[in-house]
Amino acid sequence: MSDEPLIRWDWIARNWANGGPTAISALLENHIVMAFLPVLLGLVVALPLGLACARWRWLYQPTAALMNVTYSLPSLVLFSIFLSVTGLTRSTVVIPLTFFALAILIPAVVDGLASVPDSVRQSAVAMGFRPARRLLRVELPVAVPVVLAGLRIATVSSISLVSVGALIGQGGLGNLFIDGWQRQFYTPIVVGIVLIVLLAVLADGLLVLAQRLLTPWSRARRTA
Amino acid sequence: MNWLADFFGDPSHWSGPDGIPVRLLEHLEFSAAAFLVAALIAVPLGLFIGHTGRGALVVVVAANAARALPTLGLLVLVVLLAGVGTVLPVLIPLIVLAIPPILVNTYQGVRGVDADLRDAAYGMGLRGRQVLVRTLIPVALPLILLGLRLAAIQVVSTATIAAFVGLGGLGRFIIDGLATKTYADVIGGAVLVAVLALAVQFAFVLLDRVAVSPGVRQSR
């Protein structure tokens, strides 16, 4: 065991795209789908829910408490519980991860809308914006930095958490950890960790870039 | 619900070396060990960085990167490298996992203390360390406790996965249940871990009530 190198490059070369379902590239693809789908679904659900919570404040306390409870549940626990409902499918991982994304995104949307200064809101009203257009053209754009900060956390956690799904056979790159463990073979484990961290760094970088594009005024202010 | 009755109704689950009480104790034991080590490292470091402002950028970047580390992979790798069967290697990924939330929240808590307050403390004649202990820590306490709570929950959750590499704890019910397709055990174990995580959450809410000074709580 001790003379086994951490990385065997020839194993990577042979298994990158061998056409089978266990090829590294196939696992990577799977991983990307299972990590981003929950964040996307979470965002689609969190926007209206967050808006509702910001509009009717009494909704926020119970929603936040529920999300807090959800977030404290271990991922493996939720996977196991959903296993009895959705079986050994991708949904068993995607649905719980969507709840985790929601737990981060709903507070982010509410905090984002709360971060809009009253003066800005009043200016928009004075300029003749109706509520719906004010929301779309003024409040949501101003809330973008806070919402995106939540989106970054949700995305990175989701990418990392998918691998736990390997314990129920649906883990994308996480399957490499199980494979490496069963064969006492370091290479797949190292490959899995490196690819997951790279994927997370890349996604995080893209979101930072998106924030710069979506909030050009914050850059203008800095250079002014 | 039948599964729950099967699991909790089975008397053999309540005694012996693989009964619920023993597994619960194991789970608490190595969770507490990892949490304490992480807190002993991260709280002083966070206080130091927050108070002096040195090394702040490194900490924030490293803590963000650490969030991306897949715990299962880290666990499997460390245990394979160190040799199977001992507890110590399993603690390492748990400690690595617990340090970032404590460190970042402690740092941000101390950093976020109102500058006027800090100046007032110096103005009253307190020295550097006294300012830290008597002013900064009490005011930053809500955030420090938040970091400790997040870390504790993460450790308790992830300790479940440790059963995969052969350690005891409540994860045994889930992992063994999955292996033998005994879903009553999987669900039963999952419910136990969920209750434990919620209990930890609740304990920290209580701690917050007791430890945070009323003046600080009011200004929140």
Short mmCIF file of C-alpha atoms in Angstrom, two decimals:
data_model
loop_
_atom_site.label_atom_id
_atom_site.label_comp_id
_atom_site.label_asym_id
_atom_site.label_seq_id
_atom_site.Cartn_x
_atom_site.Cartn_y
_atom_site.Cartn_z
CA MET A 1 0.00 0.00 0.00
CA SER A 2 2.81 2.38 0.90
CA ASP A 3 4.48 2.17 -2.54
CA GLU A 4 1.23 3.05 -4.29
CA PRO A 5 1.63 6.56 -5.78
CA LEU A 6 -1.02 9.18 -5.11
CA ILE A 7 -1.65 9.60 -8.82
CA ARG A 8 -1.35 7.08 -11.63
CA TRP A 9 -1.61 9.19 -14.77
CA ASP A 10 -2.08 6.20 -17.05
CA TRP A 11 -5.22 5.20 -15.10
CA ILE A 12 -6.65 8.67 -15.71
CA ALA A 13 -5.80 8.48 -19.41
CA ARG A 14 -7.46 5.07 -19.75
CA ASN A 15 -10.58 6.01 -17.80
CA TRP A 16 -11.21 9.58 -18.90
CA ALA A 17 -13.54 8.64 -21.74
CA ASN A 18 -13.81 4.88 -22.02
CA GLY A 19 -17.40 5.12 -23.26
CA GLY A 20 -18.88 3.41 -20.19
CA PRO A 21 -21.03 4.99 -17.48
CA THR A 22 -18.07 4.98 -15.08
CA ALA A 23 -15.79 7.03 -17.37
CA ILE A 24 -14.50 10.11 -15.56
CA SER A 25 -16.00 12.40 -18.20
CA ALA A 26 -19.42 10.73 -17.85
CA LEU A 27 -19.28 11.09 -14.05
CA LEU A 28 -18.28 14.74 -14.44
CA GLU A 29 -21.24 15.37 -16.71
CA ASN A 30 -23.55 13.66 -14.26
CA HIS A 31 -22.07 15.65 -11.42
CA ILE A 32 -22.63 18.95 -13.20
CA VAL A 33 -26.29 18.15 -13.88
CA MET A 34 -26.96 16.98 -10.32
CA ALA A 35 -25.18 19.98 -8.79
CA PHE A 36 -26.65 22.78 -10.90
CA LEU A 37 -30.22 21.54 -11.29
CA PRO A 38 -30.97 22.01 -7.55
CA VAL A 39 -29.52 25.53 -7.56
CA LEU A 40 -31.54 26.45 -10.64
CA LEU A 41 -34.75 24.96 -9.25
CA GLY A 42 -33.98 26.60 -5.91
CA LEU A 43 -33.58 30.01 -7.52
CA VAL A 44 -36.82 29.66 -9.47
CA VAL A 45 -38.72 28.81 -6.27
CA ALA A 46 -36.81 31.19 -3.98
CA LEU A 47 -37.51 34.33 -6.03
CA PRO A 48 -41.33 34.31 -5.66
CA LEU A 49 -41.14 32.95 -2.09
CA GLY A 50 -38.55 35.56 -1.14
CA LEU A 51 -40.65 38.31 -2.71
CA ALA A 52 -43.69 37.08 -0.79
CA CYS A 53 -41.69 37.03 2.46
CA ALA A 54 -40.43 40.56 1.82
CA ARG A 55 -43.94 41.78 1.01
CA TRP A 56 -45.70 40.06 3.92
CA ARG A 57 -43.15 40.12 6.76
CA TRP A 58 -45.12 37.75 8.99
CA LEU A 59 -44.39 34.98 6.48
CA TYR A 60 -40.66 35.34 6.95
CA GLN A 61 -40.26 34.13 10.55
CA PRO A 62 -41.86 30.69 10.01
CA THR A 63 -40.21 30.26 6.59
CA ALA A 64 -36.79 31.12 7.99
CA ALA A 65 -37.28 28.73 10.90
CA LEU A 66 -38.29 25.92 8.55
CA MET A 67 -35.30 26.58 6.29
CA ASN A 68 -33.02 26.66 9.33
CA VAL A 69 -34.25 23.23 10.38
CA THR A 70 -33.83 21.86 6.85
CA TYR A 71 -30.33 23.19 6.62
CA SER A 72 -29.28 21.51 9.84
CA LEU A 73 -30.29 18.08 8.53
CA PRO A 74 -27.36 16.03 7.25
CA SER A 75 -27.45 15.46 3.48
CA LEU A 76 -27.15 11.70 3.92
CA VAL A 77 -30.22 11.79 6.18
CA LEU A 78 -32.35 13.53 3.55
CA PHE A 79 -31.01 11.24 0.81
CA SER A 80 -31.95 8.21 2.91
CA ILE A 81 -35.43 9.51 3.60
CA PHE A 82 -36.07 10.32 -0.07
CA LEU A 83 -34.66 6.95 -1.04
CA SER A 84 -37.88 5.38 0.20
CA VAL A 85 -39.90 7.73 -2.05
CA THR A 86 -37.92 8.17 -5.24
CA GLY A 87 -35.71 5.07 -5.17
CA LEU A 88 -32.20 4.87 -6.62
CA THR A 89 -32.62 7.76 -9.05
CA ARG A 90 -31.06 11.17 -9.54
CA SER A 91 -34.15 12.77 -7.96
CA THR A 92 -33.18 11.26 -4.61
CA VAL A 93 -30.15 13.55 -4.65
CA VAL A 94 -31.58 16.49 -6.61
CA ILE A 95 -34.70 17.06 -4.44
CA PRO A 96 -32.88 17.26 -1.06
CA LEU A 97 -30.18 19.47 -2.59
CA THR A 98 -32.94 21.76 -3.86
CA PHE A 99 -34.14 22.15 -0.27
CA PHE A 100 -30.59 23.01 0.83
CA ALA A 101 -30.34 25.60 -1.97
CA LEU A 102 -33.69 27.07 -0.90
CA ALA A 103 -32.49 27.34 2.68
CA ILE A 104 -29.69 29.61 1.49
CA LEU A 105 -31.50 31.43 -1.33
CA ILE A 106 -34.76 32.51 0.35
CA PRO A 107 -32.96 34.49 3.09
CA ALA A 108 -30.64 35.88 0.39
CA VAL A 109 -33.58 37.20 -1.65
CA VAL A 110 -35.25 38.68 1.44
CA ASP A 111 -32.01 40.27 2.69
CA GLY A 112 -31.29 41.51 -0.85
CA LEU A 113 -34.61 43.30 -1.12
CA ALA A 114 -34.13 44.67 2.41
CA SER A 115 -30.76 46.05 1.29
CA VAL A 116 -32.44 48.39 -1.20
CA PRO A 117 -32.12 51.87 0.38
CA ASP A 118 -35.40 53.61 1.09
CA SER A 119 -34.17 56.69 -0.78
CA VAL A 120 -33.77 54.59 -3.94
CA ARG A 121 -37.24 53.13 -3.57
CA GLN A 122 -38.75 56.57 -3.01
CA SER A 123 -36.89 58.04 -5.98
CA ALA A 124 -38.33 55.30 -8.16
CA VAL A 125 -41.83 56.05 -6.89
CA ALA A 126 -41.29 59.76 -7.49
CA MET A 127 -40.10 59.02 -11.02
CA GLY A 128 -43.44 57.33 -11.66
CA PHE A 129 -42.51 53.64 -11.46
CA ARG A 130 -45.48 51.39 -10.75
CA PRO A 131 -44.86 48.62 -8.15
CA ALA A 132 -44.30 45.79 -10.66
CA ARG A 133 -41.95 47.77 -12.87
CA ARG A 134 -40.20 49.24 -9.84
CA LEU A 135 -39.53 45.74 -8.60
CA LEU A 136 -38.14 44.53 -11.93
CA ARG A 137 -36.19 47.61 -12.98
CA VAL A 138 -35.03 49.04 -9.64
CA GLU A 139 -35.35 46.79 -6.60
CA LEU A 140 -34.21 43.45 -8.04
CA PRO A 141 -31.14 44.93 -9.80
CA VAL A 142 -30.09 46.70 -6.59
CA ALA A 143 -30.59 43.43 -4.68
CA VAL A 144 -28.35 41.49 -7.08
CA PRO A 145 -25.11 41.55 -5.01
CA VAL A 146 -26.77 40.04 -1.92
CA VAL A 147 -28.73 37.46 -3.94
CA LEU A 148 -25.60 36.47 -5.86
CA ALA A 149 -23.62 36.11 -2.64
CA GLY A 150 -26.22 33.54 -1.57
CA LEU A 151 -26.15 31.93 -5.00
CA ARG A 152 -22.38 31.50 -4.75
CA ILE A 153 -22.63 29.71 -1.41
CA ALA A 154 -25.52 27.55 -2.66
CA THR A 155 -23.64 26.59 -5.83
CA VAL A 156 -20.37 25.69 -4.14
CA SER A 157 -22.09 23.65 -1.40
CA SER A 158 -24.23 21.89 -3.97
CA ILE A 159 -21.19 20.88 -6.03
CA SER A 160 -19.51 19.50 -2.95
CA LEU A 161 -22.61 17.79 -1.51
CA VAL A 162 -23.51 15.83 -4.65
CA SER A 163 -20.58 13.52 -3.86
CA VAL A 164 -22.30 12.27 -0.69
CA GLY A 165 -24.97 10.86 -3.02
CA ALA A 166 -22.38 8.25 -3.98
CA LEU A 167 -23.35 6.42 -0.78
CA ILE A 168 -26.72 5.71 -2.40
CA GLY A 169 -25.17 5.12 -5.81
CA GLN A 170 -25.94 8.55 -7.32
CA GLY A 171 -22.96 10.72 -6.60
CA GLY A 172 -21.42 11.84 -9.90
CA LEU A 173 -17.72 12.24 -9.21
CA GLY A 174 -18.37 10.99 -5.67
CA ASN A 175 -18.56 7.50 -7.13
CA LEU A 176 -14.80 7.75 -7.62
CA PHE A 177 -14.40 7.96 -3.83
CA ILE A 178 -16.32 4.72 -3.33
CA ASP A 179 -14.37 3.06 -6.14
CA GLY A 180 -11.03 4.17 -4.70
CA TRP A 181 -12.02 3.10 -1.20
CA GLN A 182 -13.15 -0.36 -2.26
CA ARG A 183 -9.99 -1.01 -4.26
CA GLN A 184 -7.65 0.79 -1.83
CA PHE A 185 -6.55 2.88 -4.79
CA TYR A 186 -5.68 6.58 -4.33
CA THR A 187 -5.91 7.84 -7.91
CA PRO A 188 -9.71 7.95 -8.35
CA ILE A 189 -10.10 9.66 -4.96
CA VAL A 190 -7.55 12.35 -5.79
CA VAL A 191 -9.08 12.84 -9.26
CA GLY A 192 -12.54 13.22 -7.70
CA ILE A 193 -11.44 15.75 -5.09
CA VAL A 194 -9.46 17.83 -7.61
CA LEU A 195 -12.26 17.88 -10.20
CA ILE A 196 -14.90 18.83 -7.62
CA VAL A 197 -12.78 21.67 -6.22
CA LEU A 198 -11.97 22.88 -9.76
CA LEU A 199 -15.64 22.76 -10.71
CA ALA A 200 -16.54 24.77 -7.61
CA VAL A 201 -13.83 27.37 -8.22
CA LEU A 202 -14.87 27.70 -11.87
CA ALA A 203 -18.58 28.10 -11.04
CA ASP A 204 -17.76 30.60 -8.30
CA GLY A 205 -15.62 32.60 -10.71
CA LEU A 206 -18.41 32.66 -13.30
CA LEU A 207 -20.85 33.96 -10.69
CA VAL A 208 -18.42 36.72 -9.67
CA LEU A 209 -18.15 37.64 -13.36
CA ALA A 210 -21.94 37.63 -13.67
CA GLN A 211 -22.17 39.99 -10.74
CA ARG A 212 -19.76 42.44 -12.40
CA LEU A 213 -21.81 42.34 -15.60
CA LEU A 214 -25.14 42.69 -13.80
CA THR A 215 -24.05 45.57 -11.57
CA PRO A 216 -21.99 47.89 -13.79
CA TRP A 217 -22.68 50.83 -11.44
CA SER A 218 -20.68 49.29 -8.58
CA ARG A 219 -17.59 49.29 -10.80
CA ALA A 220 -18.23 52.84 -12.03
CA ARG A 221 -18.42 54.04 -8.44
CA ARG A 222 -15.12 52.41 -7.55
CA THR A 223 -13.19 54.00 -10.41
CA ALA A 224 -14.84 57.39 -10.00
CA MET B 1 -44.20 4.95 9.49
CA ASN B 2 -44.09 1.16 9.59
CA TRP B 3 -40.34 1.37 9.19
CA LEU B 4 -40.05 3.61 12.22
CA ALA B 5 -42.08 1.17 14.31
CA ASP B 6 -39.90 -1.71 13.06
CA PHE B 7 -36.73 0.13 13.95
CA PHE B 8 -37.60 1.68 17.28
CA GLY B 9 -39.83 -1.18 18.37
CA ASP B 10 -37.11 -3.80 18.00
CA PRO B 11 -35.71 -4.44 21.51
CA SER B 12 -32.37 -5.60 20.07
CA HIS B 13 -31.81 -2.03 18.88
CA TRP B 14 -31.78 -0.79 22.46
CA SER B 15 -28.97 -2.87 23.97
CA GLY B 16 -25.56 -4.34 23.20
CA PRO B 17 -22.54 -2.89 21.39
CA ASP B 18 -24.58 -1.95 18.30
CA GLY B 19 -27.62 -0.67 20.14
CA ILE B 20 -28.88 2.90 19.86
CA PRO B 21 -27.46 4.11 23.23
CA VAL B 22 -23.94 2.90 22.42
CA ARG B 23 -24.04 4.26 18.87
CA LEU B 24 -25.34 7.61 20.10
CA LEU B 25 -22.56 7.84 22.66
CA GLU B 26 -19.92 7.00 20.02
CA HIS B 27 -21.37 9.61 17.72
CA LEU B 28 -21.29 12.28 20.43
CA GLU B 29 -17.81 11.23 21.49
CA PHE B 30 -15.97 11.76 18.23
CA SER B 31 -18.14 14.69 17.20
CA ALA B 32 -17.26 16.43 20.44
CA ALA B 33 -13.55 15.59 20.06
CA ALA B 34 -13.38 17.02 16.52
CA PHE B 35 -15.44 20.06 17.47
CA LEU B 36 -13.29 20.88 20.50
CA VAL B 37 -10.02 20.61 18.58
CA ALA B 38 -11.41 22.79 15.78
CA ALA B 39 -12.70 25.39 18.26
CA LEU B 40 -9.38 25.45 20.13
CA ILE B 41 -7.61 26.22 16.85
CA ALA B 42 -10.12 28.49 15.13
CA VAL B 43 -11.43 30.74 17.94
CA PRO B 44 -8.03 32.09 19.10
CA LEU B 45 -6.88 32.42 15.48
CA GLY B 46 -10.05 34.27 14.50
CA LEU B 47 -9.73 36.58 17.52
CA PHE B 48 -6.11 37.30 16.66
CA ILE B 49 -6.83 38.03 13.01
CA GLY B 50 -9.89 40.12 13.81
CA HIS B 51 -8.08 42.11 16.48
CA THR B 52 -4.88 42.74 14.52
CA GLY B 53 -6.23 42.59 10.97
CA ARG B 54 -3.25 40.46 9.93
CA GLY B 55 -3.79 37.69 7.38
CA ALA B 56 -7.47 38.44 6.89
CA LEU B 57 -7.54 37.98 3.13
CA VAL B 58 -5.79 34.60 3.29
CA VAL B 59 -8.33 33.35 5.82
CA VAL B 60 -11.39 34.42 3.85
CA VAL B 61 -10.10 32.93 0.59
CA ALA B 62 -8.99 29.68 2.24
CA ALA B 63 -12.28 29.32 4.10
CA ASN B 64 -14.25 29.74 0.87
CA ALA B 65 -12.11 27.15 -0.88
CA ALA B 66 -12.58 24.76 2.04
CA ARG B 67 -16.34 24.85 1.49
CA ALA B 68 -15.78 23.21 -1.87
CA LEU B 69 -13.79 20.28 -0.42
CA PRO B 70 -15.90 17.12 -0.66
CA THR B 71 -15.85 15.63 2.83
CA LEU B 72 -16.49 12.08 1.70
CA GLY B 73 -13.45 12.20 -0.60
CA LEU B 74 -11.25 13.75 2.07
CA LEU B 75 -12.39 11.17 4.60
CA VAL B 76 -11.72 8.21 2.33
CA LEU B 77 -8.32 9.55 1.27
CA VAL B 78 -7.08 10.36 4.78
CA VAL B 79 -8.22 7.04 6.19
CA LEU B 80 -6.63 5.07 3.33
CA LEU B 81 -3.38 7.00 3.75
CA ALA B 82 -3.29 6.63 7.53
CA GLY B 83 -4.52 3.07 7.76
CA VAL B 84 -7.98 1.73 8.48
CA GLY B 85 -9.33 1.03 11.94
CA THR B 86 -8.23 3.95 14.11
CA VAL B 87 -10.30 6.93 15.14
CA LEU B 88 -7.70 9.65 14.76
CA PRO B 89 -7.58 9.84 10.92
CA VAL B 90 -11.36 10.15 10.80
CA LEU B 91 -11.17 13.18 13.07
CA ILE B 92 -8.91 15.07 10.64
CA PRO B 93 -11.53 15.74 7.91
CA LEU B 94 -14.09 16.60 10.58
CA ILE B 95 -11.69 19.14 12.09
CA VAL B 96 -10.84 20.56 8.66
CA LEU B 97 -14.57 20.92 8.03
CA ALA B 98 -15.30 22.65 11.33
CA ILE B 99 -12.50 25.22 11.29
CA PRO B 100 -13.71 27.56 8.45
CA PRO B 101 -17.14 28.51 9.85
CA ILE B 102 -15.70 29.17 13.33
CA LEU B 103 -12.72 31.09 11.96
CA VAL B 104 -14.65 33.27 9.52
CA ASN B 105 -17.46 34.15 11.93
CA THR B 106 -15.09 34.88 14.81
CA TYR B 107 -12.98 37.07 12.56
CA GLN B 108 -15.99 38.89 11.13
CA GLY B 109 -17.53 39.28 14.57
CA VAL B 110 -14.45 41.00 15.97
CA ARG B 111 -13.90 43.01 12.77
CA GLY B 112 -17.51 44.18 12.72
CA VAL B 113 -17.44 45.75 16.18
CA ASP B 114 -18.34 49.43 15.95
CA ALA B 115 -15.12 51.46 15.66
CA ASP B 116 -16.51 54.07 18.08
CA LEU B 117 -16.97 51.36 20.69
CA ARG B 118 -13.41 50.17 20.24
CA ASP B 119 -12.10 53.74 20.52
CA ALA B 120 -14.21 54.33 23.61
CA ALA B 121 -12.67 51.25 25.24
CA TYR B 122 -9.16 52.54 24.51
CA GLY B 123 -10.24 55.98 25.69
CA MET B 124 -11.29 54.53 29.03
CA GLY B 125 -7.73 53.31 29.47
CA LEU B 126 -8.04 49.65 28.50
CA ARG B 127 -4.98 48.02 26.90
CA GLY B 128 -4.97 45.89 23.74
CA ARG B 129 -5.77 42.57 25.37
CA GLN B 130 -8.27 44.10 27.79
CA VAL B 131 -10.11 45.69 24.88
CA LEU B 132 -10.29 42.28 23.23
CA VAL B 133 -11.51 40.41 26.30
CA ARG B 134 -13.84 43.00 27.85
CA THR B 135 -15.24 44.74 24.77
CA LEU B 136 -14.65 42.95 21.49
CA ILE B 137 -15.43 39.38 22.58
CA PRO B 138 -18.72 40.19 24.38
CA VAL B 139 -19.94 42.28 21.45
CA ALA B 140 -18.80 39.72 18.86
CA LEU B 141 -20.20 36.80 20.85
CA PRO B 142 -23.41 36.33 18.82
CA LEU B 143 -21.38 35.83 15.63
CA ILE B 144 -18.78 33.64 17.37
CA LEU B 145 -21.59 31.43 18.69
CA LEU B 146 -23.14 31.32 15.21
CA GLY B 147 -19.84 30.03 13.82
CA LEU B 148 -19.57 27.44 16.58
CA ARG B 149 -23.16 26.35 15.95
CA LEU B 150 -22.65 25.93 12.19
CA ALA B 151 -19.47 23.98 12.83
CA ALA B 152 -21.09 21.73 15.44
CA ILE B 153 -23.99 20.89 13.14
CA GLN B 154 -21.63 20.16 10.26
CA VAL B 155 -19.53 17.87 12.44
CA VAL B 156 -22.54 15.97 13.78
CA SER B 157 -23.88 15.59 10.22
CA THR B 158 -20.63 14.52 8.68
CA ALA B 159 -19.79 12.12 11.48
CA THR B 160 -22.63 10.09 9.96
CA ILE B 161 -20.55 9.58 6.83
CA ALA B 162 -17.65 8.36 8.98
CA ALA B 163 -19.52 5.08 9.36
CA PHE B 164 -18.65 4.41 5.72
CA VAL B 165 -14.97 4.00 6.61
CA GLY B 166 -15.80 1.62 9.44
CA LEU B 167 -16.29 3.92 12.39
CA GLY B 168 -19.19 3.54 14.82
CA GLY B 169 -21.79 6.18 15.53
CA LEU B 170 -25.34 6.61 14.29
CA GLY B 171 -24.21 6.47 10.67
CA ARG B 172 -23.73 2.71 11.13
CA PHE B 173 -27.51 2.20 10.98
CA ILE B 174 -27.74 4.10 7.69
CA ILE B 175 -24.67 2.65 5.99
CA ASP B 176 -25.32 -0.93 7.12
CA GLY B 177 -29.00 -0.58 6.31
CA LEU B 178 -28.16 0.57 2.79
CA ALA B 179 -25.71 -2.31 2.34
CA THR B 180 -28.23 -4.94 3.48
CA LYS B 181 -31.28 -3.13 2.00
CA THR B 182 -32.86 -2.96 5.46
CA TYR B 183 -34.69 0.32 4.92
CA ALA B 184 -36.16 0.36 8.43
CA ASP B 185 -32.59 0.76 9.73
CA VAL B 186 -31.78 3.44 7.15
CA ILE B 187 -34.83 5.54 8.05
CA GLY B 188 -34.44 4.90 11.78
CA GLY B 189 -30.80 5.97 11.70
CA ALA B 190 -31.67 9.01 9.58
CA VAL B 191 -34.32 10.10 12.07
CA LEU B 192 -31.88 9.67 14.98
CA VAL B 193 -29.24 11.84 13.29
CA ALA B 194 -31.83 14.44 12.36
CA VAL B 195 -33.03 14.64 15.98
CA LEU B 196 -29.44 14.92 17.18
CA ALA B 197 -28.71 17.75 14.71
CA LEU B 198 -31.82 19.61 15.83
CA ALA B 199 -30.86 19.08 19.48
CA VAL B 200 -27.45 20.63 18.79
CA GLN B 201 -29.15 23.55 17.06
CA PHE B 202 -31.47 24.01 20.04
CA ALA B 203 -28.61 23.75 22.56
CA PHE B 204 -26.81 26.62 20.83
CA VAL B 205 -29.96 28.76 20.82
CA LEU B 206 -30.12 28.25 24.59
CA LEU B 207 -26.41 28.98 24.96
CA ASP B 208 -26.94 32.19 23.00
CA ARG B 209 -29.70 33.23 25.43
CA VAL B 210 -27.50 32.58 28.46
CA ALA B 211 -24.13 33.82 27.22
CA VAL B 212 -24.90 36.93 25.18
CA SER B 213 -25.13 40.06 27.29
CA PRO B 214 -28.63 41.63 27.31
CA GLY B 215 -27.26 44.94 26.07
CA VAL B 216 -25.72 43.33 23.00
CA ARG B 217 -28.86 41.35 22.27
CA GLN B 218 -31.00 44.48 22.42
CA SER B 219 -28.93 46.33 19.84
CA ARG B 220 -29.29 43.50 17.31
#
